[in-house]
Coordinates of C-alpha atoms and ligand atoms in Angstrom, one line a residue:
M1 CA 14.5 -100.1 156.4
E2 CA 14.7 -99.2 152.9
A3 CA 12.0 -96.7 151.4
E4 CA 8.8 -98.4 149.3
S5 CA 9.4 -97.9 145.7
F6 CA 6.3 -97.5 143.1
D7 CA 7.1 -96.6 139.4
Y8 CA 4.4 -94.0 139.5
I9 CA 3.3 -91.3 142.4
V10 CA 0.5 -89.1 142.5
T11 CA 0.0 -86.3 145.3
G12 CA -3.8 -85.4 145.2
A13 CA -7.4 -87.6 144.5
G14 CA -9.5 -84.9 143.2
S15 CA -10.6 -84.5 139.2
A16 CA -7.6 -84.7 137.5
G17 CA -5.4 -86.9 140.3
C18 CA -8.1 -89.7 140.8
V19 CA -8.3 -89.8 136.6
V20 CA -4.5 -90.2 136.3
A21 CA -4.0 -92.8 139.0
A22 CA -6.8 -95.2 137.7
R23 CA -5.1 -94.8 133.7
L24 CA -1.8 -95.7 134.7
S25 CA -2.9 -98.4 136.9
E26 CA -5.2 -100.2 134.2
S27 CA -2.8 -102.3 132.4
G28 CA -2.1 -103.5 135.8
K29 CA 2.0 -103.4 134.7
Y30 CA 3.0 -100.2 136.5
R31 CA 2.3 -100.0 140.3
V32 CA 1.0 -96.8 141.3
L33 CA 1.0 -94.9 145.1
L34 CA -1.8 -92.4 145.0
L35 CA -1.6 -89.8 147.8
E36 CA -4.6 -88.2 149.5
A37 CA -4.3 -85.3 152.2
G38 CA -8.0 -86.1 152.8
G39 CA -10.3 -88.9 153.8
K40 CA -12.8 -91.5 152.4
D41 CA -15.4 -89.8 150.4
R42 CA -17.7 -91.8 153.1
N43 CA -19.6 -88.2 154.2
F44 CA -23.7 -89.2 153.2
W45 CA -23.8 -85.7 151.3
I46 CA -21.4 -85.9 148.9
H47 CA -23.3 -88.3 147.1
V48 CA -26.6 -86.7 147.0
P49 CA -27.0 -83.8 144.2
M50 CA -28.7 -81.2 145.7
G51 CA -26.4 -82.0 148.8
F52 CA -23.3 -80.1 148.0
S53 CA -24.4 -77.3 150.0
Q54 CA -23.7 -79.6 153.6
V55 CA -20.2 -80.0 152.4
Y56 CA -19.6 -76.0 151.0
A57 CA -18.1 -75.2 154.3
N58 CA -17.8 -78.7 156.1
P59 CA -13.9 -78.9 157.3
R60 CA -13.9 -82.7 157.5
V61 CA -14.1 -82.8 153.5
N62 CA -12.8 -79.4 152.4
W63 CA -9.7 -77.0 153.1
M64 CA -12.0 -74.2 153.6
Y65 CA -9.4 -71.6 152.2
E66 CA -9.6 -67.7 152.2
S67 CA -7.6 -65.4 149.8
E68 CA -5.7 -62.4 150.9
P69 CA -8.4 -59.0 151.5
E70 CA -9.0 -58.0 147.7
E71 CA -8.2 -54.2 147.4
Q72 CA -10.7 -53.5 144.7
L73 CA -13.1 -55.3 146.4
N74 CA -13.4 -53.3 149.5
G75 CA -11.1 -55.2 151.5
R76 CA -13.1 -58.5 151.5
A77 CA -11.5 -61.7 152.0
L78 CA -13.2 -64.4 149.5
Y79 CA -13.9 -68.1 151.1
Q80 CA -12.5 -70.8 148.6
P81 CA -13.9 -74.0 149.6
R82 CA -11.6 -77.1 148.1
G83 CA -12.4 -80.8 148.4
K84 CA -10.5 -82.5 150.7
V85 CA -11.2 -85.8 150.2
L86 CA -10.9 -88.6 147.6
G87 CA -12.5 -87.2 144.3
G88 CA -11.2 -84.1 145.4
T89 CA -13.3 -80.7 144.3
S90 CA -15.4 -83.3 142.1
S91 CA -17.0 -84.4 145.5
I92 CA -18.5 -81.2 146.5
N93 CA -18.5 -79.2 143.5
G94 CA -21.9 -78.1 141.6
M95 CA -21.7 -80.8 139.4
V96 CA -22.9 -78.6 135.9
Y97 CA -20.9 -80.3 133.3
M98 CA -19.1 -77.6 131.1
R99 CA -16.4 -77.8 128.7
G100 CA -16.0 -74.5 127.3
N101 CA -15.6 -72.6 123.9
A102 CA -13.7 -75.0 120.9
A103 CA -11.6 -71.5 120.7
D104 CA -10.2 -71.4 124.4
Y105 CA -8.1 -74.7 123.2
D106 CA -7.4 -73.4 120.0
E107 CA -5.8 -70.4 121.9
W108 CA -3.7 -72.8 124.2
R109 CA -2.1 -74.1 121.1
Q110 CA -1.6 -70.4 119.9
R111 CA 0.2 -70.3 123.0
G112 CA 2.5 -72.7 122.4
C113 CA 0.8 -75.7 124.0
T114 CA 1.2 -77.8 120.8
G115 CA -1.5 -80.9 120.8
W116 CA -4.1 -78.8 123.3
D117 CA -6.1 -77.9 120.2
W118 CA -10.1 -78.6 120.7
D119 CA -9.9 -81.1 118.1
S120 CA -7.1 -82.4 119.8
V121 CA -8.5 -82.5 123.6
L122 CA -12.3 -83.6 122.0
P123 CA -10.9 -87.4 122.1
Y124 CA -10.4 -87.0 125.8
F125 CA -13.7 -85.2 126.5
K126 CA -15.0 -88.1 124.9
K127 CA -13.1 -90.7 126.0
A128 CA -13.9 -89.7 129.7
E129 CA -17.5 -89.8 128.7
H130 CA -21.0 -91.8 129.3
Q131 CA -23.1 -89.6 127.9
E132 CA -26.7 -90.6 128.9
R133 CA -28.1 -89.2 125.5
G134 CA -25.9 -91.3 123.8
A135 CA -22.9 -90.8 121.6
N136 CA -22.0 -88.3 118.2
E137 CA -19.6 -86.3 117.3
F138 CA -18.8 -84.6 120.3
H139 CA -19.8 -87.2 122.7
G140 CA -19.2 -90.4 123.8
I141 CA -20.0 -93.3 125.7
G142 CA -18.9 -96.3 127.9
G143 CA -16.4 -93.8 129.3
P144 CA -15.9 -93.7 133.6
L145 CA -18.0 -90.1 133.8
R146 CA -21.9 -90.4 133.6
V147 CA -23.0 -87.2 132.1
S148 CA -26.8 -87.0 132.3
D149 CA -30.1 -84.2 131.7
Q150 CA -31.4 -83.2 135.0
P151 CA -34.1 -85.2 136.6
F152 CA -36.6 -82.3 135.8
H153 CA -36.4 -78.5 135.8
T154 CA -38.4 -76.3 137.6
E155 CA -40.7 -73.8 136.6
L156 CA -38.9 -71.2 137.0
A157 CA -35.7 -72.7 135.2
R158 CA -38.2 -73.3 132.2
R159 CA -39.3 -69.9 132.4
L160 CA -35.8 -68.8 132.8
V161 CA -35.3 -70.0 129.0
E162 CA -37.8 -68.5 127.6
A163 CA -37.1 -65.1 128.8
A164 CA -33.4 -65.5 127.6
I165 CA -35.0 -66.4 124.2
Q166 CA -37.0 -63.5 124.4
A167 CA -34.3 -61.3 125.0
G168 CA -32.3 -62.2 121.7
L169 CA -30.3 -65.2 122.6
P170 CA -30.8 -68.2 120.5
P171 CA -32.1 -71.7 122.1
I172 CA -29.5 -74.0 122.6
E173 CA -29.6 -78.0 122.6
D174 CA -26.0 -78.5 123.5
F175 CA -23.4 -76.8 125.6
N176 CA -20.6 -78.8 124.6
D177 CA -20.3 -78.8 121.0
G178 CA -17.7 -76.1 121.0
R179 CA -19.6 -72.8 120.6
Q180 CA -21.9 -72.2 123.3
E181 CA -24.0 -69.1 122.8
G182 CA -27.5 -69.5 123.7
A183 CA -30.5 -70.3 126.2
G184 CA -30.8 -73.9 127.4
Y185 CA -29.9 -76.4 130.2
F186 CA -27.6 -77.8 131.5
Q187 CA -26.2 -81.5 131.9
S188 CA -24.5 -82.5 135.4
T189 CA -21.7 -85.2 136.2
T190 CA -24.7 -87.5 138.1
G191 CA -25.4 -90.5 137.2
D192 CA -28.8 -92.5 138.4
H193 CA -29.4 -89.3 140.2
R194 CA -26.2 -89.5 142.3
R195 CA -23.3 -87.2 142.1
W196 CA -20.3 -88.6 140.2
S197 CA -17.0 -87.6 141.4
T198 CA -13.6 -88.9 140.4
A199 CA -13.7 -90.9 143.0
T200 CA -16.9 -92.5 142.2
A201 CA -15.8 -92.9 138.0
Y202 CA -12.4 -93.5 138.4
L203 CA -11.3 -95.1 141.6
R204 CA -14.2 -97.4 142.1
P205 CA -13.7 -99.6 139.4
A206 CA -9.8 -99.8 140.2
R207 CA -10.0 -100.2 144.2
N208 CA -9.3 -103.6 143.4
R209 CA -5.9 -103.4 141.7
P210 CA -2.9 -105.3 143.6
N211 CA -0.6 -102.4 141.8
L212 CA -2.7 -99.5 142.9
V213 CA -2.0 -98.4 146.4
V214 CA -4.5 -95.7 147.7
R215 CA -3.4 -94.1 150.8
T216 CA -5.8 -91.4 152.4
N217 CA -5.0 -88.9 154.6
A218 CA -1.8 -88.5 153.5
H219 CA -0.4 -85.3 152.9
A220 CA 2.4 -84.8 150.5
A221 CA 5.1 -82.4 152.4
R222 CA 7.6 -82.1 150.0
I223 CA 8.9 -83.7 146.8
D224 CA 12.2 -85.1 146.9
I225 CA 14.9 -84.3 144.3
E226 CA 18.4 -85.2 143.4
N227 CA 20.4 -84.1 140.7
G228 CA 17.3 -82.2 139.1
R229 CA 15.2 -85.5 139.2
A230 CA 12.2 -86.2 141.2
V231 CA 13.5 -89.8 143.4
G232 CA 10.5 -90.0 145.5
V233 CA 8.1 -87.8 148.3
T234 CA 8.0 -86.8 152.0
Y235 CA 4.3 -87.1 153.2
M236 CA 3.2 -87.3 156.7
N237 CA -0.2 -88.9 157.5
G238 CA -0.4 -88.1 161.9
R239 CA 2.8 -90.2 162.5
A240 CA 6.3 -89.6 161.2
P241 CA 6.9 -88.1 158.1
Q242 CA 7.0 -91.1 155.8
T243 CA 9.6 -90.9 152.3
V244 CA 8.5 -93.0 149.3
R245 CA 10.2 -93.6 146.4
V246 CA 9.8 -93.5 142.6
R247 CA 10.8 -95.2 139.7
G248 CA 9.2 -93.5 137.3
E249 CA 7.6 -90.0 137.6
V250 CA 6.0 -87.8 140.3
I251 CA 2.5 -86.3 139.3
V252 CA 1.3 -83.1 141.6
S253 CA -2.6 -83.0 141.0
G254 CA -3.4 -80.9 144.1
G255 CA -4.8 -78.4 142.8
V256 CA -4.8 -74.6 141.8
F257 CA -3.9 -73.6 145.4
N258 CA -1.6 -76.7 146.4
S259 CA -0.1 -77.5 144.0
P260 CA 2.3 -74.8 143.4
Q261 CA 2.4 -74.7 147.4
L262 CA 4.1 -78.1 147.1
L263 CA 6.4 -77.3 144.2
Q264 CA 7.1 -74.1 146.4
L265 CA 8.0 -76.2 149.6
S266 CA 10.1 -78.6 147.5
G267 CA 12.4 -75.7 146.2
I268 CA 11.1 -74.9 143.0
G269 CA 9.6 -71.5 142.7
P270 CA 10.4 -67.8 143.1
G271 CA 13.6 -68.1 144.3
A272 CA 13.4 -64.6 146.4
L273 CA 10.3 -66.1 148.0
L274 CA 11.7 -69.4 149.4
Q275 CA 14.8 -67.6 150.9
D276 CA 12.9 -65.5 152.7
K277 CA 11.3 -68.5 154.2
G278 CA 14.3 -70.4 154.5
I279 CA 13.5 -73.4 151.9
P280 CA 16.3 -74.4 149.6
V281 CA 16.1 -73.1 145.6
I282 CA 16.4 -76.3 143.7
R283 CA 14.9 -73.9 140.9
D284 CA 13.9 -70.4 140.4
M285 CA 11.1 -70.7 138.5
P286 CA 8.3 -67.1 138.8
A287 CA 5.9 -68.8 137.3
V288 CA 5.0 -71.2 140.2
G289 CA 2.2 -69.6 142.0
S290 CA 1.8 -67.0 139.5
H291 CA -0.8 -66.2 136.6
L292 CA -3.5 -67.3 138.8
Q293 CA -7.1 -66.4 137.4
D294 CA -10.5 -66.9 137.7
H295 CA -14.0 -66.8 136.7
F296 CA -15.5 -63.4 138.2
Y297 CA -19.2 -63.2 139.3
V298 CA -22.2 -61.3 140.6
R299 CA -25.6 -62.7 141.8
L300 CA -29.0 -60.8 141.4
A301 CA -31.5 -62.0 143.4
Y302 CA -35.6 -61.7 143.4
R303 CA -38.2 -62.1 145.7
C304 CA -40.8 -64.6 143.7
T305 CA -44.4 -63.8 143.8
Q306 CA -45.3 -67.8 143.8
P307 CA -44.2 -70.2 146.3
I308 CA -42.8 -72.4 143.7
T309 CA -38.7 -72.3 145.1
M310 CA -36.6 -74.0 146.8
N311 CA -36.6 -71.2 149.6
E312 CA -39.5 -72.8 151.0
L313 CA -37.6 -76.5 151.3
A314 CA -34.3 -75.0 152.7
N315 CA -36.8 -73.4 155.8
S316 CA -39.2 -76.1 156.2
L317 CA -37.8 -79.3 158.5
P318 CA -41.0 -81.2 157.4
R319 CA -39.8 -80.7 153.8
K320 CA -36.5 -81.3 153.9
A321 CA -37.6 -84.6 155.5
I322 CA -39.5 -85.8 153.1
A323 CA -37.1 -84.9 150.4
L324 CA -34.5 -86.4 152.3
A325 CA -36.8 -89.5 152.4
Q326 CA -37.6 -89.7 148.7
W327 CA -34.0 -89.6 147.7
V328 CA -32.8 -92.5 150.2
L329 CA -36.0 -94.5 149.3
F330 CA -36.6 -93.7 145.7
R331 CA -33.4 -91.7 144.5
S332 CA -36.1 -89.1 143.6
G333 CA -37.5 -85.6 144.8
P334 CA -36.1 -82.1 145.4
L335 CA -32.7 -83.8 146.2
S336 CA -31.8 -85.6 143.0
G337 CA -31.2 -82.8 141.1
N338 CA -28.0 -79.9 141.5
G339 CA -30.5 -77.1 141.1
V340 CA -28.2 -75.4 138.4
T341 CA -30.6 -76.3 135.6
A342 CA -30.6 -74.2 133.5
G343 CA -28.6 -70.8 132.0
A344 CA -27.3 -69.1 129.4
F345 CA -24.2 -67.7 127.2
A346 CA -23.9 -64.1 125.5
R347 CA -21.5 -61.6 124.5
S348 CA -21.1 -58.7 126.9
D349 CA -20.1 -56.7 123.6
P350 CA -21.3 -57.8 120.0
R351 CA -18.0 -56.9 118.8
L352 CA -16.5 -59.8 120.8
E353 CA -16.5 -63.4 118.5
R354 CA -17.3 -65.3 121.4
P355 CA -19.2 -65.3 124.8
D356 CA -17.8 -64.0 127.7
L357 CA -20.5 -64.0 129.8
Q358 CA -22.4 -67.9 131.5
F359 CA -25.6 -67.5 133.5
N360 CA -26.9 -69.4 135.9
F361 CA -30.3 -69.2 137.3
S362 CA -30.7 -71.0 140.5
P363 CA -34.4 -72.1 142.3
W364 CA -33.6 -70.3 145.4
S365 CA -31.8 -67.2 146.9
Y366 CA -29.8 -66.7 149.7
A367 CA -28.9 -63.9 152.7
S368 CA -25.3 -64.9 152.8
R369 CA -23.2 -67.9 151.4
D370 CA -19.5 -68.0 153.0
R371 CA -17.5 -70.0 154.9
G372 CA -20.7 -70.0 157.8
G373 CA -22.6 -72.3 155.0
A374 CA -25.3 -70.8 153.1
V375 CA -28.6 -69.0 154.7
A376 CA -31.9 -69.2 152.3
H377 CA -33.7 -66.2 152.5
P378 CA -37.0 -66.6 154.7
F379 CA -39.5 -66.2 151.5
P380 CA -39.8 -67.7 148.1
G381 CA -36.6 -66.2 146.0
F382 CA -34.7 -66.9 142.8
S383 CA -31.3 -66.2 141.6
L384 CA -29.4 -65.3 138.5
S385 CA -25.8 -65.3 138.1
A386 CA -23.9 -63.3 136.2
V387 CA -20.3 -64.7 135.0
H388 CA -17.5 -63.2 133.5
L389 CA -15.5 -66.1 131.7
R390 CA -12.6 -64.0 130.3
P391 CA -11.1 -62.1 133.0
D392 CA -7.8 -59.7 132.5
S393 CA -6.9 -59.8 136.4
R394 CA -4.2 -62.2 137.7
G395 CA -3.1 -62.8 141.2
S396 CA -1.0 -65.5 143.0
V397 CA -0.4 -68.3 145.0
R398 CA 3.0 -68.0 147.4
V399 CA 4.0 -70.5 150.7
K400 CA 3.5 -68.0 153.8
S401 CA 6.2 -70.5 155.7
S402 CA 8.2 -74.0 155.2
D403 CA 5.0 -75.3 157.3
P404 CA 3.6 -77.6 154.4
L405 CA 0.4 -77.8 156.4
A406 CA -0.1 -74.0 156.7
P407 CA -2.0 -72.4 153.8
P408 CA -1.0 -70.6 151.5
A409 CA -1.5 -66.4 150.6
I410 CA -3.6 -66.5 147.9
R411 CA -4.2 -63.5 145.6
F412 CA -6.7 -63.0 143.2
N413 CA -6.5 -59.2 142.7
F414 CA -9.9 -59.1 140.5
L415 CA -11.0 -56.2 138.6
Q416 CA -7.6 -54.9 137.8
T417 CA -8.7 -53.5 134.3
Q418 CA -11.5 -51.4 133.5
S419 CA -12.5 -53.9 130.9
D420 CA -13.5 -56.4 133.7
L421 CA -15.8 -54.6 135.3
Q422 CA -17.3 -53.2 131.8
A423 CA -18.0 -56.6 130.8
L424 CA -19.6 -57.7 134.6
T425 CA -21.8 -54.7 134.3
A426 CA -22.6 -55.5 130.6
G427 CA -23.8 -58.9 133.0
M428 CA -25.8 -57.9 135.3
R429 CA -27.7 -55.4 133.0
L430 CA -28.5 -58.2 131.0
A431 CA -29.5 -60.3 133.7
R432 CA -32.1 -57.9 134.9
K433 CA -33.2 -57.9 130.9
F434 CA -34.2 -61.2 131.2
T435 CA -36.5 -61.1 134.3
Q436 CA -38.1 -58.1 132.6
Q437 CA -39.3 -60.5 129.5
P438 CA -42.9 -61.8 129.6
A439 CA -41.5 -65.5 130.2
L440 CA -40.7 -64.6 133.9
A441 CA -41.6 -60.9 135.1
P442 CA -44.9 -61.9 136.8
Y443 CA -42.6 -63.9 138.4
V444 CA -40.5 -61.4 140.2
A445 CA -42.2 -59.9 143.5
E446 CA -38.9 -57.8 143.8
E447 CA -35.2 -57.1 143.0
I448 CA -33.6 -57.7 146.3
I449 CA -29.7 -58.0 144.9
P450 CA -28.7 -55.4 143.4
G451 CA -32.2 -53.6 143.9
P452 CA -34.6 -51.3 141.9
A453 CA -32.3 -48.5 143.0
T454 CA -29.4 -49.5 140.9
H455 CA -29.4 -47.8 137.3
S456 CA -26.0 -46.4 136.4
D457 CA -22.5 -47.6 136.3
A458 CA -21.3 -46.3 139.8
D459 CA -24.6 -47.9 141.2
F460 CA -23.6 -51.1 139.5
E461 CA -20.0 -50.5 140.2
A462 CA -20.2 -50.3 143.6
N463 CA -22.6 -53.4 144.0
I464 CA -19.9 -55.3 142.1
R465 CA -17.1 -54.3 144.7
Q466 CA -19.6 -55.2 147.3
N467 CA -20.8 -58.4 146.1
A468 CA -18.9 -59.6 143.2
N469 CA -17.1 -62.9 143.6
S470 CA -14.5 -65.8 142.5
N471 CA -16.7 -68.2 140.5
L472 CA -14.9 -70.7 142.1
H473 CA -12.9 -71.8 139.1
P474 CA -9.7 -71.0 139.9
V475 CA -6.7 -72.1 137.4
G476 CA -3.3 -71.2 135.9
T477 CA -1.0 -71.3 138.7
C478 CA 1.0 -74.0 137.1
R479 CA 0.6 -73.1 134.1
M480 CA 1.9 -75.1 130.5
G481 CA 3.6 -73.2 127.4
P482 CA 7.1 -73.5 125.8
D483 CA 9.2 -71.5 127.8
G484 CA 10.2 -70.2 131.3
E485 CA 7.1 -68.1 131.4
S486 CA 5.3 -71.1 132.7
V487 CA 5.8 -74.1 134.8
V488 CA 4.9 -77.1 132.5
D489 CA 6.2 -78.2 128.9
P490 CA 2.7 -79.4 126.6
R491 CA 3.6 -82.8 127.6
L492 CA 2.9 -81.5 131.3
R493 CA 6.5 -81.8 132.3
V494 CA 8.5 -79.7 135.1
H495 CA 10.8 -77.3 133.1
G496 CA 14.0 -78.3 133.9
V497 CA 13.4 -81.3 136.7
T498 CA 13.4 -84.7 135.2
G499 CA 10.5 -87.3 136.4
L500 CA 7.8 -84.4 137.2
R501 CA 4.5 -83.3 136.2
V502 CA 1.8 -81.4 137.0
A503 CA -1.6 -82.4 135.9
D504 CA -4.6 -80.7 137.1
A505 CA -6.8 -77.2 136.7
A506 CA -3.1 -75.4 137.5
I507 CA -1.6 -76.3 134.0
M508 CA -4.7 -74.5 132.1
P509 CA -2.5 -71.4 130.2
T510 CA -6.2 -69.7 130.0
V511 CA -9.7 -70.4 132.1
P512 CA -11.7 -71.9 129.8
A513 CA -15.2 -70.5 129.6
G514 CA -17.1 -72.5 131.4
N515 CA -17.3 -75.1 134.0
T516 CA -13.7 -76.1 135.2
N517 CA -14.5 -79.9 136.3
A518 CA -14.8 -81.5 133.1
P519 CA -11.7 -79.8 131.4
T520 CA -9.2 -80.6 134.6
I521 CA -10.6 -84.5 133.7
M522 CA -9.7 -84.0 130.6
I523 CA -6.4 -82.7 131.3
G524 CA -6.5 -86.2 133.6
E525 CA -6.9 -88.2 130.6
K526 CA -4.5 -86.4 128.2
A527 CA -1.4 -86.6 130.9
A528 CA -2.1 -90.7 131.5
D529 CA -2.0 -90.7 128.1
M530 CA 0.9 -89.0 127.4
I531 CA 2.7 -90.6 130.4
L532 CA 2.2 -93.7 129.3
E533 CA 3.3 -92.9 126.0
D534 CA 6.5 -91.7 127.4
A535 CA 6.9 -94.6 129.6
R536 CA 6.7 -97.2 126.3
R537 CA 9.3 -94.8 124.2
A538 CA 11.7 -95.3 126.8
Ligands
FAD601 C1 -17.9 -75.3 145.8 C2 -17.5 -75.3 144.1 C3 -18.4 -75.7 143.1 C4 -18.2 -75.4 142.1 N1 -19.1 -76.1 141.1 C5 -18.4 -76.9 139.9 C6 -19.5 -77.4 138.8 O1 -20.5 -77.2 139.3 N2 -18.9 -78.0 137.5 C7 -17.3 -77.6 137.6 O2 -17.0 -77.9 136.0 N3 -17.1 -77.0 138.1 C8 -17.4 -76.8 139.4 N4 -15.9 -76.1 140.2 C9 -14.9 -76.7 139.6 C10 -14.3 -78.0 140.1 O3 -14.7 -78.5 141.0 C11 -12.7 -77.5 140.1 O4 -12.4 -76.8 138.9 C12 -12.2 -79.4 139.8 O5 -12.3 -79.8 140.9 C13 -10.7 -78.9 139.8 O6 -9.7 -80.2 139.9 P1 -8.2 -80.3 140.4 O7 -7.8 -81.8 139.9 O8 -7.3 -79.3 139.8 O9 -8.2 -80.1 142.1 P2 -9.1 -80.6 143.0 O10 -10.0 -82.0 142.5 O11 -9.2 -80.0 144.5 O12 -8.5 -81.9 143.7 C14 -6.8 -81.6 144.7 C15 -6.8 -82.9 145.7 O13 -5.4 -83.3 146.0 C16 -5.6 -83.1 147.2 N5 -4.1 -82.5 147.9 C17 -3.8 -81.3 148.3 N6 -2.8 -81.4 148.5 C18 -2.3 -82.1 148.5 C19 -1.0 -82.8 149.3 N7 -0.3 -81.5 149.8 N8 -1.0 -84.3 149.3 C20 -1.8 -85.2 149.1 N9 -3.2 -84.7 148.8 C21 -3.4 -83.2 148.5 C22 -7.0 -82.2 147.5 O14 -7.5 -82.9 148.9 C23 -8.0 -82.7 146.6 O15 -8.6 -84.1 147.0 C24 -16.2 -76.0 141.4 C25 -15.6 -75.8 142.6 C26 -16.1 -75.2 143.5 C27 -14.9 -75.4 145.1

């Protein structure tokens, strides 16, 4: 029997994959197949803004990866949630809408990524967006992705913003105009007080298109390559492997861990590694799976003097039942927002040209948060995390075997440099300073983490090594660039292989200074545009 064939095959229906598949199928001219290893986004909690804690460690919708033990972090293995469901990680993330700094993208261009400077990518951010505040120079309306202000700000969130301003930061209205520095309120990828994943934004409106086939529980195991050209994909869906052929291109959108894994399984990657795992080498490309980078963060936690935090909700069954009823019946109440409503951007050193620290305020505090889920403190509490946005540390993603279902080895190598440690220490000191300002100090009963005994650089270092973590914004494992040090060129074509592109967070040459979902959606928009443009030219 002849294999099915498509004009385009997209592997992975995540933040970028849904965008690419929806845009390529828009005209009706091309037959597009979207393969997703996870299932449909039917889990109730996906769609509740405050429900993200319920999908943080749920194996039905989450890959639940773990890093190898981190040498500089006392040998800790870091939990890595990733969405395994339609919408990918945009279906399980914290929904903060953040683009990064204009200079981040200008830097991409300076690294040889022509067409990726701020002025060139801004139209794609705007194209994706339906901005609740309306259109202006920086924002768009009418796009699929709803971007909203939070339904409410807690008293503590308002106090945090005031305190950060008292500590010397300027107030800021819009964190997404490319400048960032200051304290204010975050927007979120929500609409009508529901999560707006890329499955909701892009796939749902496209689902009745006869030329778009979405296959769930379909795990891409290999890209089939003949004579240097991608000709199809072999995938598994519980039964025998299926092979589908492609007339145009294969677009790999499996995310920062699975995209390099799929390339390596297909013979594109570090030659010695592939040989060692018994995978025939098609193209020796050391950059595949290299250059992993991520924001690095540490959390400060406080016992609050008043019962005005989310811990009281988390620790009370009747309150939870009422909150659930409020959301189900009226789309209101504490579950209607993502909770991460306020924060700030600042510089760890005044000599820097742009912010390298992000502060996220949460009106809750937890005793633990890992693959066992999050457990709130049994008393009123709040947290402030300090995130280092521009770490030097680089890690890797490598297949452990030729089995496509085996998780890859993930190594972050955090704290490779002294300056990464210094920046995060400065972040902790500044976060603590916020809590000591007149606006917030009356709400602080006690600092729980790192605790009042933490004063010297050595104290902070010990805390960072024991508690700091990946901020879940990993990128760079299929990085874009002009040469062999990279995996894809600025049109996202895999170097040396025809008919094959990567489009997701893995292609970012450096991590932007902010949460990574909006930049990944921008990448999906631009990728689709370039693919269609190349098809018109062919
Ligand atoms: C808990 C958490 C909270 C976060 N919070 C925020 C936030 O508040 N704001 C923000 O901007 N960013 C946030 N992020 C980061 C952001 O969501 C990600 O950077 C972004 O979603 C990455 O998109 P992607 O397209 O690269 O990958 P993904 O969205 O992960 O998509 C990859 C898709 O490919 C599928 N797949 C993988 N391998 C295969 C295969 N072999 N075959 C078929 N399908 C496959 C996966 O199942 C998945 O659906 C958060 C991340 C996490 C984990």
